[in-house]
Coordinates of C-alpha atoms in Angstrom, one line a residue:
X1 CA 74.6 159.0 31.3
X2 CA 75.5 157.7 34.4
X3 CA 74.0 158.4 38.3
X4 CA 74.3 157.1 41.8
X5 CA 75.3 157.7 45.2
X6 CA 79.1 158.4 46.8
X7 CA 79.6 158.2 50.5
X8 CA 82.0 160.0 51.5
X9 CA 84.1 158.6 54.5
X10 CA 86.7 159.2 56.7
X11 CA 87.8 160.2 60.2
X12 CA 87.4 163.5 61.6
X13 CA 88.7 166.6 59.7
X14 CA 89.8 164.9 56.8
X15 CA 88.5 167.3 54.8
X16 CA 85.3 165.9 53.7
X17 CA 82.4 168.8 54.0
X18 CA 85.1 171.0 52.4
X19 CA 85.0 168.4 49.4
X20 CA 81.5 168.1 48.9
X21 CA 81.3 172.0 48.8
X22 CA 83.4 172.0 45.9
X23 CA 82.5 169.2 43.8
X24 CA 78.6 170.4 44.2
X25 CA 80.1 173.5 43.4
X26 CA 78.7 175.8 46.2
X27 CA 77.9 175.2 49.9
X28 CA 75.5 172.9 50.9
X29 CA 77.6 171.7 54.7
X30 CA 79.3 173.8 56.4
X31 CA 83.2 173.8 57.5
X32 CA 85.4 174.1 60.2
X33 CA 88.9 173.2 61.2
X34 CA 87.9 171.8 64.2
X35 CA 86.7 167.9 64.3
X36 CA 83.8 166.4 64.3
X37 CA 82.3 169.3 62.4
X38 CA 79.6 167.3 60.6
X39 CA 77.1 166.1 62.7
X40 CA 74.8 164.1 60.5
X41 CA 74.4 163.4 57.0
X42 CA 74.7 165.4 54.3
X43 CA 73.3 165.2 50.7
X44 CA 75.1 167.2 47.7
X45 CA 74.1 166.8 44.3
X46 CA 76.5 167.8 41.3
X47 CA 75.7 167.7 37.8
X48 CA 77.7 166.5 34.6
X49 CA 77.5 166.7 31.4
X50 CA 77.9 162.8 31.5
X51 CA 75.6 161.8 34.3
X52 CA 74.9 163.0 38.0
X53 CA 76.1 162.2 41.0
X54 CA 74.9 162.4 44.6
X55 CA 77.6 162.8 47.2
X56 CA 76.5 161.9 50.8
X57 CA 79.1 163.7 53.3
X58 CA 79.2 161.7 56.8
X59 CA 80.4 162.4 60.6
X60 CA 84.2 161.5 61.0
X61 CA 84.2 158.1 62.1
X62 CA 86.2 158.0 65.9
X63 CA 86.0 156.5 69.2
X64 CA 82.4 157.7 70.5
X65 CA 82.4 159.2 74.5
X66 CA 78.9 160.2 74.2
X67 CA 75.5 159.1 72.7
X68 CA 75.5 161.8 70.0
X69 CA 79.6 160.4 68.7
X70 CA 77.5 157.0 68.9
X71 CA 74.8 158.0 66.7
X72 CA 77.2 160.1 64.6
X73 CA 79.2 156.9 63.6
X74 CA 76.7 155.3 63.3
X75 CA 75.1 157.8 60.9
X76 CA 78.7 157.1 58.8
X77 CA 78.7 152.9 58.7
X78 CA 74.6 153.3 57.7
X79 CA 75.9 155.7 54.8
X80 CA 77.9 153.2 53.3
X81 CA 75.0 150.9 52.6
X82 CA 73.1 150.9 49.3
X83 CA 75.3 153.1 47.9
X84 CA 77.5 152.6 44.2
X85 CA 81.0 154.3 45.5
X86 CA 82.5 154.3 49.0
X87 CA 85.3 157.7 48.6
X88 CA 88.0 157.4 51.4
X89 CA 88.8 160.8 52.1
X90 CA 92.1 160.8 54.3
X91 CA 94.7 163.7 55.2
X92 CA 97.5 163.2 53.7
X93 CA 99.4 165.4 55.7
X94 CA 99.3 163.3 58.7
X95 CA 100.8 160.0 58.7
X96 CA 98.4 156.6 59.1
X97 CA 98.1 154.7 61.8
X98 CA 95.3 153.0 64.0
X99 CA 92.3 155.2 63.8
X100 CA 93.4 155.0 59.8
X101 CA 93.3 151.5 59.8
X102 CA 90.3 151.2 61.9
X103 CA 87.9 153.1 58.7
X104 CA 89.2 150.8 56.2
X105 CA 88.6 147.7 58.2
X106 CA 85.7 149.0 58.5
X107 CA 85.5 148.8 54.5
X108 CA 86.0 144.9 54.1
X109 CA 82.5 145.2 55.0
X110 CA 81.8 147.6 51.8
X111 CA 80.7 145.3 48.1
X112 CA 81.0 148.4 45.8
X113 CA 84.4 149.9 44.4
X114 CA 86.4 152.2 46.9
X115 CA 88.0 155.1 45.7
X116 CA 91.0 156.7 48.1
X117 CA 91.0 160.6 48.1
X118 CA 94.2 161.9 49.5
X119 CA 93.1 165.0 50.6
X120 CA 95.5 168.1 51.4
X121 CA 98.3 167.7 49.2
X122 CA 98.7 171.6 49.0
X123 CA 100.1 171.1 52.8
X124 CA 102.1 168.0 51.4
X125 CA 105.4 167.8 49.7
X126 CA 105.3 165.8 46.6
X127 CA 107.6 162.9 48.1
X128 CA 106.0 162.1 50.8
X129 CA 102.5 161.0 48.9
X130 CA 104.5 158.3 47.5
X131 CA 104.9 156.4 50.9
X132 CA 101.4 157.3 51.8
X133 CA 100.1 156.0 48.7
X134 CA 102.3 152.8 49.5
X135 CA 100.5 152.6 53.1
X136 CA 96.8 152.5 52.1
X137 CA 97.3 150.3 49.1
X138 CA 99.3 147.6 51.7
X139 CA 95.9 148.3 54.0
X140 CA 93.8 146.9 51.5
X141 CA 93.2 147.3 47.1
X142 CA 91.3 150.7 45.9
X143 CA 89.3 151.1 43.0
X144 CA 91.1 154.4 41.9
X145 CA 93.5 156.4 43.9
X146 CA 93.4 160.3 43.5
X147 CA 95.7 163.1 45.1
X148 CA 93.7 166.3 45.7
X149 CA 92.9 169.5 47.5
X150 CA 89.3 170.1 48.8
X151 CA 90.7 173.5 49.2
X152 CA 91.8 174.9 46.6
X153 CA 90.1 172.0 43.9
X154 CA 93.3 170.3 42.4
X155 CA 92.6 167.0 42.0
X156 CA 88.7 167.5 42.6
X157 CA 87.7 166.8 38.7
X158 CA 89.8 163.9 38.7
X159 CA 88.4 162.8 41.1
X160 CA 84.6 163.2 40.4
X161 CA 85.6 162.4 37.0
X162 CA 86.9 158.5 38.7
X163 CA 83.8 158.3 41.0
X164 CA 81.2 159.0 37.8
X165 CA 83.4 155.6 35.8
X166 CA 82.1 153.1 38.7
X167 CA 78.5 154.7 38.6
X168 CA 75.8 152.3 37.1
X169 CA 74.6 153.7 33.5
X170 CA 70.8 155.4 34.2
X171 CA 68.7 158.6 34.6
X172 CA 69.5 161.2 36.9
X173 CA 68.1 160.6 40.4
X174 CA 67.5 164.2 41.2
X175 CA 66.3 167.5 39.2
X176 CA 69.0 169.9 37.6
X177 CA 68.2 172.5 40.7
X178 CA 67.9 170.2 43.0
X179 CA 71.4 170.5 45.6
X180 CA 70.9 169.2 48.9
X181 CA 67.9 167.6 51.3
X182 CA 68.8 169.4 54.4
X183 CA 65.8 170.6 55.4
X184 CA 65.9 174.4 56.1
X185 CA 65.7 174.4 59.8
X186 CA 68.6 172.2 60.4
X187 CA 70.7 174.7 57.1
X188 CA 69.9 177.5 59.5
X189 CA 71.5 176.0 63.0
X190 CA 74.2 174.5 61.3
X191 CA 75.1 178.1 59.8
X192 CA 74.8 179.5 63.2
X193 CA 77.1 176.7 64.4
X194 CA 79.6 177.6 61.9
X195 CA 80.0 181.0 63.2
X196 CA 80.2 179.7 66.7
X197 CA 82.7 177.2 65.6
X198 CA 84.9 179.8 64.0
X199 CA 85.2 182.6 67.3
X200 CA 85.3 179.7 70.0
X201 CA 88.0 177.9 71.4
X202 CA 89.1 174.7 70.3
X203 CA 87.4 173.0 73.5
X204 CA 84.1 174.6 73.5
X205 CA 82.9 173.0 69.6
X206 CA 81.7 169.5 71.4
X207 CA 80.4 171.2 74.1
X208 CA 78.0 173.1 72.2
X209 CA 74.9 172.8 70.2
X210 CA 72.5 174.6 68.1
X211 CA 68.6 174.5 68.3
X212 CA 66.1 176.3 66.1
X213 CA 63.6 177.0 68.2
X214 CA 60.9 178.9 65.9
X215 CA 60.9 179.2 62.3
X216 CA 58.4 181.8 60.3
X217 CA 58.4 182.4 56.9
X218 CA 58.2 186.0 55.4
X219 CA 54.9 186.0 54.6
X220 CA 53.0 185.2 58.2
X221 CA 51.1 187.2 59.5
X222 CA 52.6 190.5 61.2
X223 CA 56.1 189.5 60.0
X224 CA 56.3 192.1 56.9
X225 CA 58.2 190.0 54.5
X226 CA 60.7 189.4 57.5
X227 CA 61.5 186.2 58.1
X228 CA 62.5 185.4 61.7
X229 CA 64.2 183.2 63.3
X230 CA 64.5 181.9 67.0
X231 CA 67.6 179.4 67.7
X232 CA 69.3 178.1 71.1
X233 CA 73.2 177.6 71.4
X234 CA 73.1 175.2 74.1
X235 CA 76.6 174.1 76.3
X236 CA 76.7 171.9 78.7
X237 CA 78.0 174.0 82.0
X238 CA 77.4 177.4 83.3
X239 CA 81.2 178.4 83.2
X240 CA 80.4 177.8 79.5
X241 CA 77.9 180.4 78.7
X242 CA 80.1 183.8 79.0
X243 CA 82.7 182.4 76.5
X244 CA 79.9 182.3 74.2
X245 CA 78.0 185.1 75.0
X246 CA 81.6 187.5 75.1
X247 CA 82.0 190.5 77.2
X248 CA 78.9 192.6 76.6
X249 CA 77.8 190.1 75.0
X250 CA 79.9 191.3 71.9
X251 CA 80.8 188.0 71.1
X252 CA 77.4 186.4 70.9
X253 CA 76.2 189.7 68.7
X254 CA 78.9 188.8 66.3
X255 CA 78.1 185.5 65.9
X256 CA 74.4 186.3 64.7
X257 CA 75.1 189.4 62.7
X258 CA 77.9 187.2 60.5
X259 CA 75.0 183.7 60.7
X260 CA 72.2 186.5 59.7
X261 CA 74.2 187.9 56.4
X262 CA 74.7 184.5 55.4
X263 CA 71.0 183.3 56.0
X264 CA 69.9 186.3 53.9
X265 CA 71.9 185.9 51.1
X266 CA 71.0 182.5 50.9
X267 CA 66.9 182.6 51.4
X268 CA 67.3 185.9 49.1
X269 CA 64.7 187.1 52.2
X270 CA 65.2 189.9 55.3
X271 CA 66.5 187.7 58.4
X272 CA 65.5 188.8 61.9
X273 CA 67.7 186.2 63.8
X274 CA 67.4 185.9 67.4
X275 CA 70.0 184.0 70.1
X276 CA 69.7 182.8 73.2
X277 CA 72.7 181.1 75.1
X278 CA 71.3 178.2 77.1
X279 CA 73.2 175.8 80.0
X280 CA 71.5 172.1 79.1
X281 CA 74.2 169.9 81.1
X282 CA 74.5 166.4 79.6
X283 CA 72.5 167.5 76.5
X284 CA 74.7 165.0 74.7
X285 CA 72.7 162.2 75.7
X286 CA 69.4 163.7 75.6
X287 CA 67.2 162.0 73.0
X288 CA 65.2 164.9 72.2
X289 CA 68.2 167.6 71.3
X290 CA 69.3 164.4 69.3
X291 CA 66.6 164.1 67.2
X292 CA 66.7 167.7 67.0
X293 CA 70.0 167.5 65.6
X294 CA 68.8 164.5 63.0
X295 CA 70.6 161.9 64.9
X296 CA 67.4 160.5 66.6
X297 CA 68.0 156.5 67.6
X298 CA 68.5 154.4 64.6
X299 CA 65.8 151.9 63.7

């Protein structure tokens, strides 16, 4: 048997939360085609036959404007400490250059073996890996190199199956049921940020933000085996708010009734999901939505 940890790294939108959904083998992050998705880190367990291994997915690693992009790259170079495998998850459908060679400097500082995942190869013609295959390996050595498709899972057990070879010999780390340590509350607003990441326009995703404000279990009092939930999309200008909201608030309604299917079917529970549109300007630097978030200042 062998276990340990692979960080997953790479700059925005490579494809990474997609990934760790499929090698766990069912959601555990949620996934958008916009960047900077992933906000903080994410734990995903999959279990082998041969061993177990504990994927950590991270924030794309760019050029931070605010505090939070500070703390999320930061949450990325912290992820690839103490770890057994580094995964380089890169789309291959867009050709290298600076930002590229910026993560895998950021490597040299990496002691464990670093697999390269090029992701996306369904979008790819098959001659034109070769040349990006030639780039990265000028950029610096890999430990494996494996072409693959988060999306529709070629390449995926190949390259789980490369990650579990460089994983020390041991126990598993985690119980067979165990799949994720997001804690519930922060599984809930990033579900509700999904939704709101899907019907929004491609500038309105960094502007927004979602808070759970109250969270009661089925079984408290008055709530009837209901459980009920009370979260905040916050954006940071008042011009914001009806884009969110929708006419008649249609949009906003939409956006909860799609979250509050999902919720259910995942707590196996009645949802009673409540929204509330809210203008926080600058809430980007604010420490406490930060921390609300799970990037609170780094000790």
């Amino acid at each position: 048997m062998r276990a340990g940890f692979v960080t997953l790294v790479g700059r925005p939108n490579a494809g990474k939360s997609t990934l760790l959904n499929r090698a766990v083998g069912t959601k555990v992050a949620i996934t958008s085609d916009k960047p900077q998705t992933t906000r903080t880190r994410i734990l995903g367990v999959s279990n082998l036959p041969d061993g177990q291994v504990v994927f950590v997915d991270t924030p794309g690693i760019h050029r931070p404007v605010h505090r939070m992009n500070a703390r999320m790259v930061e949450t990325a170079v912290e992820a690839m400490r103490g770890v057994d495998v580094v995964a380089l998850v890169v789309d291959a459908s867009v050709p290298g250059g600076s930002g590229d060679r910026y993560v895998v400097g950021l490597l040299e500082r990496v002691d464990v073996p670093v697999v390269l995942a090029l992701n996306k190869i369904d979008v790819v013609a098959k001659p034109r890996l070769l040349p990006i295959i030639d780039w990265y390996r000028r950029q610096r050595e890999f430990a494996e190199i494996v072409p693959l498709s988060a999306l529709t899972g070629d390449g995926v057990d190949r390259l789980v199956a490369a990650v579990v070879a460089h994983l020390p010999e041991g126990e598993p780390l985690y119980p067979d049921d165990f799949l994720t340590d997001q804690p519930e509350r922060v599984y809930v607003a990033e579900v509700v940020r999904e939704k709101l990441l899907h019907h929004t326009h491609d500038e309105l995703p960094f502007a927004t933000a979602v808070i759970v404000d109250r969270f009661e279990e089925p079984d408290a009092p008055g709530n009837r085996g209901v459980m009920r939930l009370y979260c905040s999309i916050l954006v940071d200008h008042d011009s914001q708010k009806p884009i969110v909201i929708g006419r008649q608030g249609q949009l906003v309604k939409r956006i909860g009734t799609e979250a509050r299917e999902e919720l259910e079917a995942f707590f196996g529970a009645r949802i009673f999901l409540d929204l509330h549109v809210k203008v926080r300007e600058g809430w980007r630097e604010d420490e406490r939505v930060l921390r609300e978030m799970g990037l609170g200042r780094q000790r």
